[in-house]
């Protein structure tokens, strides 16, 4: 079978990747195939389906595949690791989608590569289903992300901390897999030709406008800063915590990548951490902008020789650009928060109004998603929704004062209550992948081979901004006994 693949990355110099074939699996079975995404990629889902298990397990290589594992480095929890690379992921090639955008087609869990170190090159079914579910939920929420095309079970078991687990391969689709850590790989080796070749690649694939800039490397840095500032603000507007914001898990394209121990928070607390390996809260909810900036500084370091041959001048120029990150991140977050509370206009006091609302949520341990969605209903003007919102907060909460100030502010905002409420509903999801639902769905699939809870949850999360009264139970935050406090990488 041919998939009409291109191979722009494989054409880069030898040090960029290893040519490696997927290791066949015992008994491939297609658990999930994303028909809408297949169609977006220009493939007929009906034609793809009969071959999906063979192709997306790596057992049958498409005739036009040129499979590679990409080299990269990265800072993991602040510590530099000069060589990471695709230890269990293999890029089959790139496919031009219906919009003319080149998309990487990568098998995750496809076997060992030169970069596997001690790992087995494999993936367990639970974490691959998790990535499929959350990445597709992010897509439906309107947040830039890698996508998931298929999950194929392998008929083999993998050994993990929790015992022998069913194995699987995920087919990941991405605007590219170039990471901050890919630049660091060449930067740390002082391989200027490598950095330059990678930069040229990134300009051609992602930032063609940087080509004509006076200093292309600086223009790319600026563009990545901008898209990452927007991305982190998007995460925060839905309460998403990535969990492992290592530099190898940050894309140059601005897509969310690597759904390991990520999670959505229920009650609002800026210090929320779920990842079992993030003991010091480095990647806590509210720390994400600061960490993104730290990661971007690592990108800037790798680019320095291309910014200016004179070291100090290069540092000065890069620092100036980096220092704009905070203002950009704040502006993106405030714009999203304004929209979430129903404002279409800008006033100086809005940031304070937003933070007072968030303080009410935090002090009252109120559910982040429910509160914003309830506020959208209050905007429509009736009394009942206001009472319903009030019920989310404890009796002593200062929320009534806040509501009064908010309502005064709305009077200076130029929309009808109906328009405002509708726009707020489009900005405040009713449904997020709540941890307790996700865990339950993964457990049913992984322990009992029952995909029904997973498919049901996936279906609901594909329309996060719709009311879906028949799925009301999925809006509910966890009861105390259902709460999931820790999430695991599962690698
Ligand atoms: P991650 O924590 O998933 O971002 O992965 C960090 C690094 O570990 C990457 O270089 C991965 O390719 C590698 N890795 C993770 N799991 C495995 C595995 N099971 N086998 C080989 N390499 C792995
Ligand atoms: Mg990773």
PDB file of N, CA and C in Angstrom, residues 321-378:
ATOM      1  N   UNK A 321      14.228  39.901  22.978  1.00  0.00           N
ATOM      2  CA  UNK A 321      13.065  39.190  22.435  1.00  0.00           C
ATOM      3  C   UNK A 321      12.422  38.309  23.507  1.00  0.00           C
ATOM      4  N   UNK A 322      13.258  37.593  24.255  1.00  0.00           N
ATOM      5  CA  UNK A 322      12.739  36.708  25.312  1.00  0.00           C
ATOM      6  C   UNK A 322      11.946  37.475  26.362  1.00  0.00           C
ATOM      7  N   UNK A 323      12.448  38.665  26.662  1.00  0.00           N
ATOM      8  CA  UNK A 323      11.787  39.445  27.709  1.00  0.00           C
ATOM      9  C   UNK A 323      10.398  39.929  27.321  1.00  0.00           C
ATOM     10  N   UNK A 324      10.076  39.759  26.067  1.00  0.00           N
ATOM     11  CA  UNK A 324       8.702  40.122  25.663  1.00  0.00           C
ATOM     12  C   UNK A 324       7.723  38.995  25.964  1.00  0.00           C
ATOM     13  N   UNK A 325       8.255  37.850  26.336  1.00  0.00           N
ATOM     14  CA  UNK A 325       7.371  36.703  26.560  1.00  0.00           C
ATOM     15  C   UNK A 325       6.320  36.983  27.632  1.00  0.00           C
ATOM     16  N   UNK A 326       6.748  37.532  28.772  1.00  0.00           N
ATOM     17  CA  UNK A 326       5.812  37.718  29.890  1.00  0.00           C
ATOM     18  C   UNK A 326       4.606  38.563  29.476  1.00  0.00           C
ATOM     19  N   UNK A 327       4.898  39.660  28.821  1.00  0.00           N
ATOM     20  CA  UNK A 327       3.807  40.549  28.413  1.00  0.00           C
ATOM     21  C   UNK A 327       2.882  39.848  27.416  1.00  0.00           C
ATOM     22  N   UNK A 328       3.475  39.068  26.507  1.00  0.00           N
ATOM     23  CA  UNK A 328       2.653  38.350  25.524  1.00  0.00           C
ATOM     24  C   UNK A 328       1.780  37.285  26.201  1.00  0.00           C
ATOM     25  N   UNK A 329       2.387  36.557  27.135  1.00  0.00           N
ATOM     26  CA  UNK A 329       1.643  35.504  27.829  1.00  0.00           C
ATOM     27  C   UNK A 329       0.510  36.126  28.655  1.00  0.00           C
ATOM     28  N   UNK A 330       0.816  37.218  29.361  1.00  0.00           N
ATOM     29  CA  UNK A 330      -0.224  37.894  30.160  1.00  0.00           C
ATOM     30  C   UNK A 330      -1.348  38.380  29.259  1.00  0.00           C
ATOM     31  N   UNK A 331      -0.983  38.982  28.137  1.00  0.00           N
ATOM     32  CA  UNK A 331      -1.994  39.535  27.240  1.00  0.00           C
ATOM     33  C   UNK A 331      -2.890  38.428  26.687  1.00  0.00           C
ATOM     34  N   UNK A 332      -2.269  37.303  26.308  1.00  0.00           N
ATOM     35  CA  UNK A 332      -3.071  36.189  25.780  1.00  0.00           C
ATOM     36  C   UNK A 332      -4.003  35.635  26.853  1.00  0.00           C
ATOM     37  N   UNK A 333      -3.502  35.516  28.057  1.00  0.00           N
ATOM     38  CA  UNK A 333      -4.335  34.943  29.117  1.00  0.00           C
ATOM     39  C   UNK A 333      -5.466  35.906  29.475  1.00  0.00           C
ATOM     40  N   UNK A 334      -5.134  37.182  29.584  1.00  0.00           N
ATOM     41  CA  UNK A 334      -6.180  38.149  29.938  1.00  0.00           C
ATOM     42  C   UNK A 334      -7.260  38.201  28.854  1.00  0.00           C
ATOM     43  N   UNK A 335      -6.848  38.141  27.600  1.00  0.00           N
ATOM     44  CA  UNK A 335      -7.835  38.167  26.503  1.00  0.00           C
ATOM     45  C   UNK A 335      -8.785  36.979  26.631  1.00  0.00           C
ATOM     46  N   UNK A 336      -8.221  35.807  26.938  1.00  0.00           N
ATOM     47  CA  UNK A 336      -9.070  34.612  27.067  1.00  0.00           C
ATOM     48  C   UNK A 336      -9.972  34.696  28.295  1.00  0.00           C
ATOM     49  N   UNK A 337      -9.431  35.215  29.388  1.00  0.00           N
ATOM     50  CA  UNK A 337     -10.224  35.329  30.615  1.00  0.00           C
ATOM     51  C   UNK A 337     -11.341  36.365  30.446  1.00  0.00           C
ATOM     52  N   UNK A 338     -11.022  37.459  29.775  1.00  0.00           N
ATOM     53  CA  UNK A 338     -12.061  38.460  29.484  1.00  0.00           C
ATOM     54  C   UNK A 338     -13.229  37.800  28.762  1.00  0.00           C
ATOM     55  N   UNK A 339     -12.880  37.051  27.744  1.00  0.00           N
ATOM     56  CA  UNK A 339     -13.940  36.410  26.965  1.00  0.00           C
ATOM     57  C   UNK A 339     -14.707  35.422  27.841  1.00  0.00           C
ATOM     58  N   UNK A 340     -14.007  34.713  28.697  1.00  0.00           N
ATOM     59  CA  UNK A 340     -14.668  33.725  29.548  1.00  0.00           C
ATOM     60  C   UNK A 340     -15.657  34.370  30.510  1.00  0.00           C
ATOM     61  N   UNK A 341     -15.341  35.598  30.972  1.00  0.00           N
ATOM     62  CA  UNK A 341     -16.303  36.246  31.873  1.00  0.00           C
ATOM     63  C   UNK A 341     -17.261  37.173  31.105  1.00  0.00           C
ATOM     64  N   UNK A 342     -17.198  37.125  29.799  1.00  0.00           N
ATOM     65  CA  UNK A 342     -18.233  37.803  29.022  1.00  0.00           C
ATOM     66  C   UNK A 342     -17.914  39.214  28.572  1.00  0.00           C
ATOM     67  N   UNK A 343     -16.646  39.574  28.523  1.00  0.00           N
ATOM     68  CA  UNK A 343     -16.287  40.929  28.110  1.00  0.00           C
ATOM     69  C   UNK A 343     -15.738  40.932  26.687  1.00  0.00           C
ATOM     70  N   UNK A 344     -16.278  41.854  25.882  1.00  0.00           N
ATOM     71  CA  UNK A 344     -15.772  42.003  24.522  1.00  0.00           C
ATOM     72  C   UNK A 344     -14.959  43.284  24.394  1.00  0.00           C
ATOM     73  N   UNK A 345     -14.951  44.082  25.462  1.00  0.00           N
ATOM     74  CA  UNK A 345     -14.200  45.344  25.437  1.00  0.00           C
ATOM     75  C   UNK A 345     -13.073  45.264  26.469  1.00  0.00           C
ATOM     76  N   UNK A 346     -12.130  46.199  26.392  1.00  0.00           N
ATOM     77  CA  UNK A 346     -10.980  46.217  27.318  1.00  0.00           C
ATOM     78  C   UNK A 346     -11.079  47.409  28.265  1.00  0.00           C
ATOM     79  N   UNK A 347     -10.928  47.152  29.539  1.00  0.00           N
ATOM     80  CA  UNK A 347     -10.775  48.254  30.504  1.00  0.00           C
ATOM     81  C   UNK A 347      -9.627  47.902  31.429  1.00  0.00           C
ATOM     82  N   UNK A 348      -9.007  48.912  31.982  1.00  0.00           N
ATOM     83  CA  UNK A 348      -7.836  48.669  32.839  1.00  0.00           C
ATOM     84  C   UNK A 348      -8.151  47.775  34.037  1.00  0.00           C
ATOM     85  N   UNK A 349      -9.356  47.913  34.579  1.00  0.00           N
ATOM     86  CA  UNK A 349      -9.679  47.149  35.789  1.00  0.00           C
ATOM     87  C   UNK A 349      -9.994  45.673  35.541  1.00  0.00           C
ATOM     88  N   UNK A 350      -9.977  45.223  34.277  1.00  0.00           N
ATOM     89  CA  UNK A 350     -10.435  43.855  33.981  1.00  0.00           C
ATOM     90  C   UNK A 350      -9.546  42.774  34.606  1.00  0.00           C
ATOM     91  N   UNK A 351      -8.236  43.030  34.614  1.00  0.00           N
ATOM     92  CA  UNK A 351      -7.328  42.016  35.169  1.00  0.00           C
ATOM     93  C   UNK A 351      -7.653  41.797  36.647  1.00  0.00           C
ATOM     94  N   UNK A 352      -7.950  42.884  37.342  1.00  0.00           N
ATOM     95  CA  UNK A 352      -8.281  42.762  38.770  1.00  0.00           C
ATOM     96  C   UNK A 352      -9.618  42.041  38.930  1.00  0.00           C
ATOM     97  N   UNK A 353     -10.562  42.360  38.074  1.00  0.00           N
ATOM     98  CA  UNK A 353     -11.868  41.698  38.139  1.00  0.00           C
ATOM     99  C   UNK A 353     -11.707  40.182  37.949  1.00  0.00           C
ATOM    100  N   UNK A 354     -10.889  39.799  36.977  1.00  0.00           N
ATOM    101  CA  UNK A 354     -10.637  38.373  36.730  1.00  0.00           C
ATOM    102  C   UNK A 354      -9.959  37.744  37.937  1.00  0.00           C
ATOM    103  N   UNK A 355      -8.946  38.422  38.486  1.00  0.00           N
ATOM    104  CA  UNK A 355      -8.238  37.756  39.583  1.00  0.00           C
ATOM    105  C   UNK A 355      -9.098  37.678  40.837  1.00  0.00           C
ATOM    106  N   UNK A 356      -9.998  38.648  41.039  1.00  0.00           N
ATOM    107  CA  UNK A 356     -10.910  38.540  42.199  1.00  0.00           C
ATOM    108  C   UNK A 356     -11.857  37.338  42.038  1.00  0.00           C
ATOM    109  N   UNK A 357     -12.293  37.118  40.829  1.00  0.00           N
ATOM    110  CA  UNK A 357     -13.153  35.942  40.530  1.00  0.00           C
ATOM    111  C   UNK A 357     -12.391  34.648  40.843  1.00  0.00           C
ATOM    112  N   UNK A 358     -11.139  34.613  40.390  1.00  0.00           N
ATOM    113  CA  UNK A 358     -10.339  33.408  40.626  1.00  0.00           C
ATOM    114  C   UNK A 358     -10.068  33.198  42.126  1.00  0.00           C
ATOM    115  N   UNK A 359      -9.906  34.293  42.852  1.00  0.00           N
ATOM    116  CA  UNK A 359      -9.715  34.172  44.309  1.00  0.00           C
ATOM    117  C   UNK A 359     -10.977  33.578  44.937  1.00  0.00           C
ATOM    118  N   UNK A 360     -12.138  34.025  44.483  1.00  0.00           N
ATOM    119  CA  UNK A 360     -13.399  33.440  44.990  1.00  0.00           C
ATOM    120  C   UNK A 360     -13.437  31.933  44.729  1.00  0.00           C
ATOM    121  N   UNK A 361     -12.988  31.526  43.529  1.00  0.00           N
ATOM    122  CA  UNK A 361     -12.982  30.094  43.199  1.00  0.00           C
ATOM    123  C   UNK A 361     -12.026  29.342  44.117  1.00  0.00           C
ATOM    124  N   UNK A 362     -10.844  29.918  44.268  1.00  0.00           N
ATOM    125  CA  UNK A 362      -9.819  29.228  45.055  1.00  0.00           C
ATOM    126  C   UNK A 362     -10.241  29.119  46.521  1.00  0.00           C
ATOM    127  N   UNK A 363     -10.686  30.239  47.081  1.00  0.00           N
ATOM    128  CA  UNK A 363     -11.044  30.224  48.509  1.00  0.00           C
ATOM    129  C   UNK A 363     -12.246  29.332  48.773  1.00  0.00           C
ATOM    130  N   UNK A 364     -13.129  29.245  47.797  1.00  0.00           N
ATOM    131  CA  UNK A 364     -14.313  28.415  47.982  1.00  0.00           C
ATOM    132  C   UNK A 364     -14.119  26.980  47.500  1.00  0.00           C
ATOM    133  N   UNK A 365     -12.883  26.618  47.084  1.00  0.00           N
ATOM    134  CA  UNK A 365     -12.608  25.325  46.418  1.00  0.00           C
ATOM    135  C   UNK A 365     -13.724  24.952  45.427  1.00  0.00           C
ATOM    136  N   UNK A 366     -13.918  25.862  44.491  1.00  0.00           N
ATOM    137  CA  UNK A 366     -15.005  25.706  43.520  1.00  0.00           C
ATOM    138  C   UNK A 366     -14.452  25.082  42.235  1.00  0.00           C
ATOM    139  N   UNK A 367     -15.256  24.300  41.583  1.00  0.00           N
ATOM    140  CA  UNK A 367     -14.856  23.659  40.335  1.00  0.00           C
ATOM    141  C   UNK A 367     -14.671  24.716  39.232  1.00  0.00           C
ATOM    142  N   UNK A 368     -13.487  24.713  38.622  1.00  0.00           N
ATOM    143  CA  UNK A 368     -13.104  25.720  37.630  1.00  0.00           C
ATOM    144  C   UNK A 368     -14.058  25.717  36.432  1.00  0.00           C
ATOM    145  N   UNK A 369     -14.276  24.545  35.871  1.00  0.00           N
ATOM    146  CA  UNK A 369     -15.072  24.429  34.647  1.00  0.00           C
ATOM    147  C   UNK A 369     -16.546  24.743  34.892  1.00  0.00           C
ATOM    148  N   UNK A 370     -17.091  24.185  35.973  1.00  0.00           N
ATOM    149  CA  UNK A 370     -18.511  24.423  36.280  1.00  0.00           C
ATOM    150  C   UNK A 370     -18.783  25.893  36.548  1.00  0.00           C
ATOM    151  N   UNK A 371     -17.867  26.548  37.275  1.00  0.00           N
ATOM    152  CA  UNK A 371     -18.100  27.943  37.666  1.00  0.00           C
ATOM    153  C   UNK A 371     -18.171  28.848  36.435  1.00  0.00           C
ATOM    154  N   UNK A 372     -17.216  28.681  35.516  1.00  0.00           N
ATOM    155  CA  UNK A 372     -17.240  29.521  34.320  1.00  0.00           C
ATOM    156  C   UNK A 372     -18.479  29.237  33.462  1.00  0.00           C
ATOM    157  N   UNK A 373     -18.821  27.979  33.344  1.00  0.00           N
ATOM    158  CA  UNK A 373     -19.992  27.626  32.537  1.00  0.00           C
ATOM    159  C   UNK A 373     -21.254  28.197  33.178  1.00  0.00           C
ATOM    160  N   UNK A 374     -21.311  28.163  34.514  1.00  0.00           N
ATOM    161  CA  UNK A 374     -22.475  28.701  35.220  1.00  0.00           C
ATOM    162  C   UNK A 374     -22.549  30.220  35.037  1.00  0.00           C
ATOM    163  N   UNK A 375     -21.379  30.863  34.999  1.00  0.00           N
ATOM    164  CA  UNK A 375     -21.361  32.314  34.808  1.00  0.00           C
ATOM    165  C   UNK A 375     -21.901  32.686  33.422  1.00  0.00           C
ATOM    166  N   UNK A 376     -21.612  31.842  32.445  1.00  0.00           N
ATOM    167  CA  UNK A 376     -22.136  32.081  31.099  1.00  0.00           C
ATOM    168  C   UNK A 376     -23.665  32.084  31.118  1.00  0.00           C
ATOM    169  N   UNK A 377     -24.231  31.206  31.937  1.00  0.00           N
ATOM    170  CA  UNK A 377     -25.695  31.143  32.030  1.00  0.00           C
ATOM    171  C   UNK A 377     -26.247  32.376  32.736  1.00  0.00           C
ATOM    172  N   UNK A 378     -25.516  32.865  33.744  1.00  0.00           N
ATOM    173  CA  UNK A 378     -25.970  34.062  34.479  1.00  0.00           C
ATOM    174  C   UNK A 378     -26.065  35.254  33.532  1.00  0.00           C
TER     175      UNK A 378
END
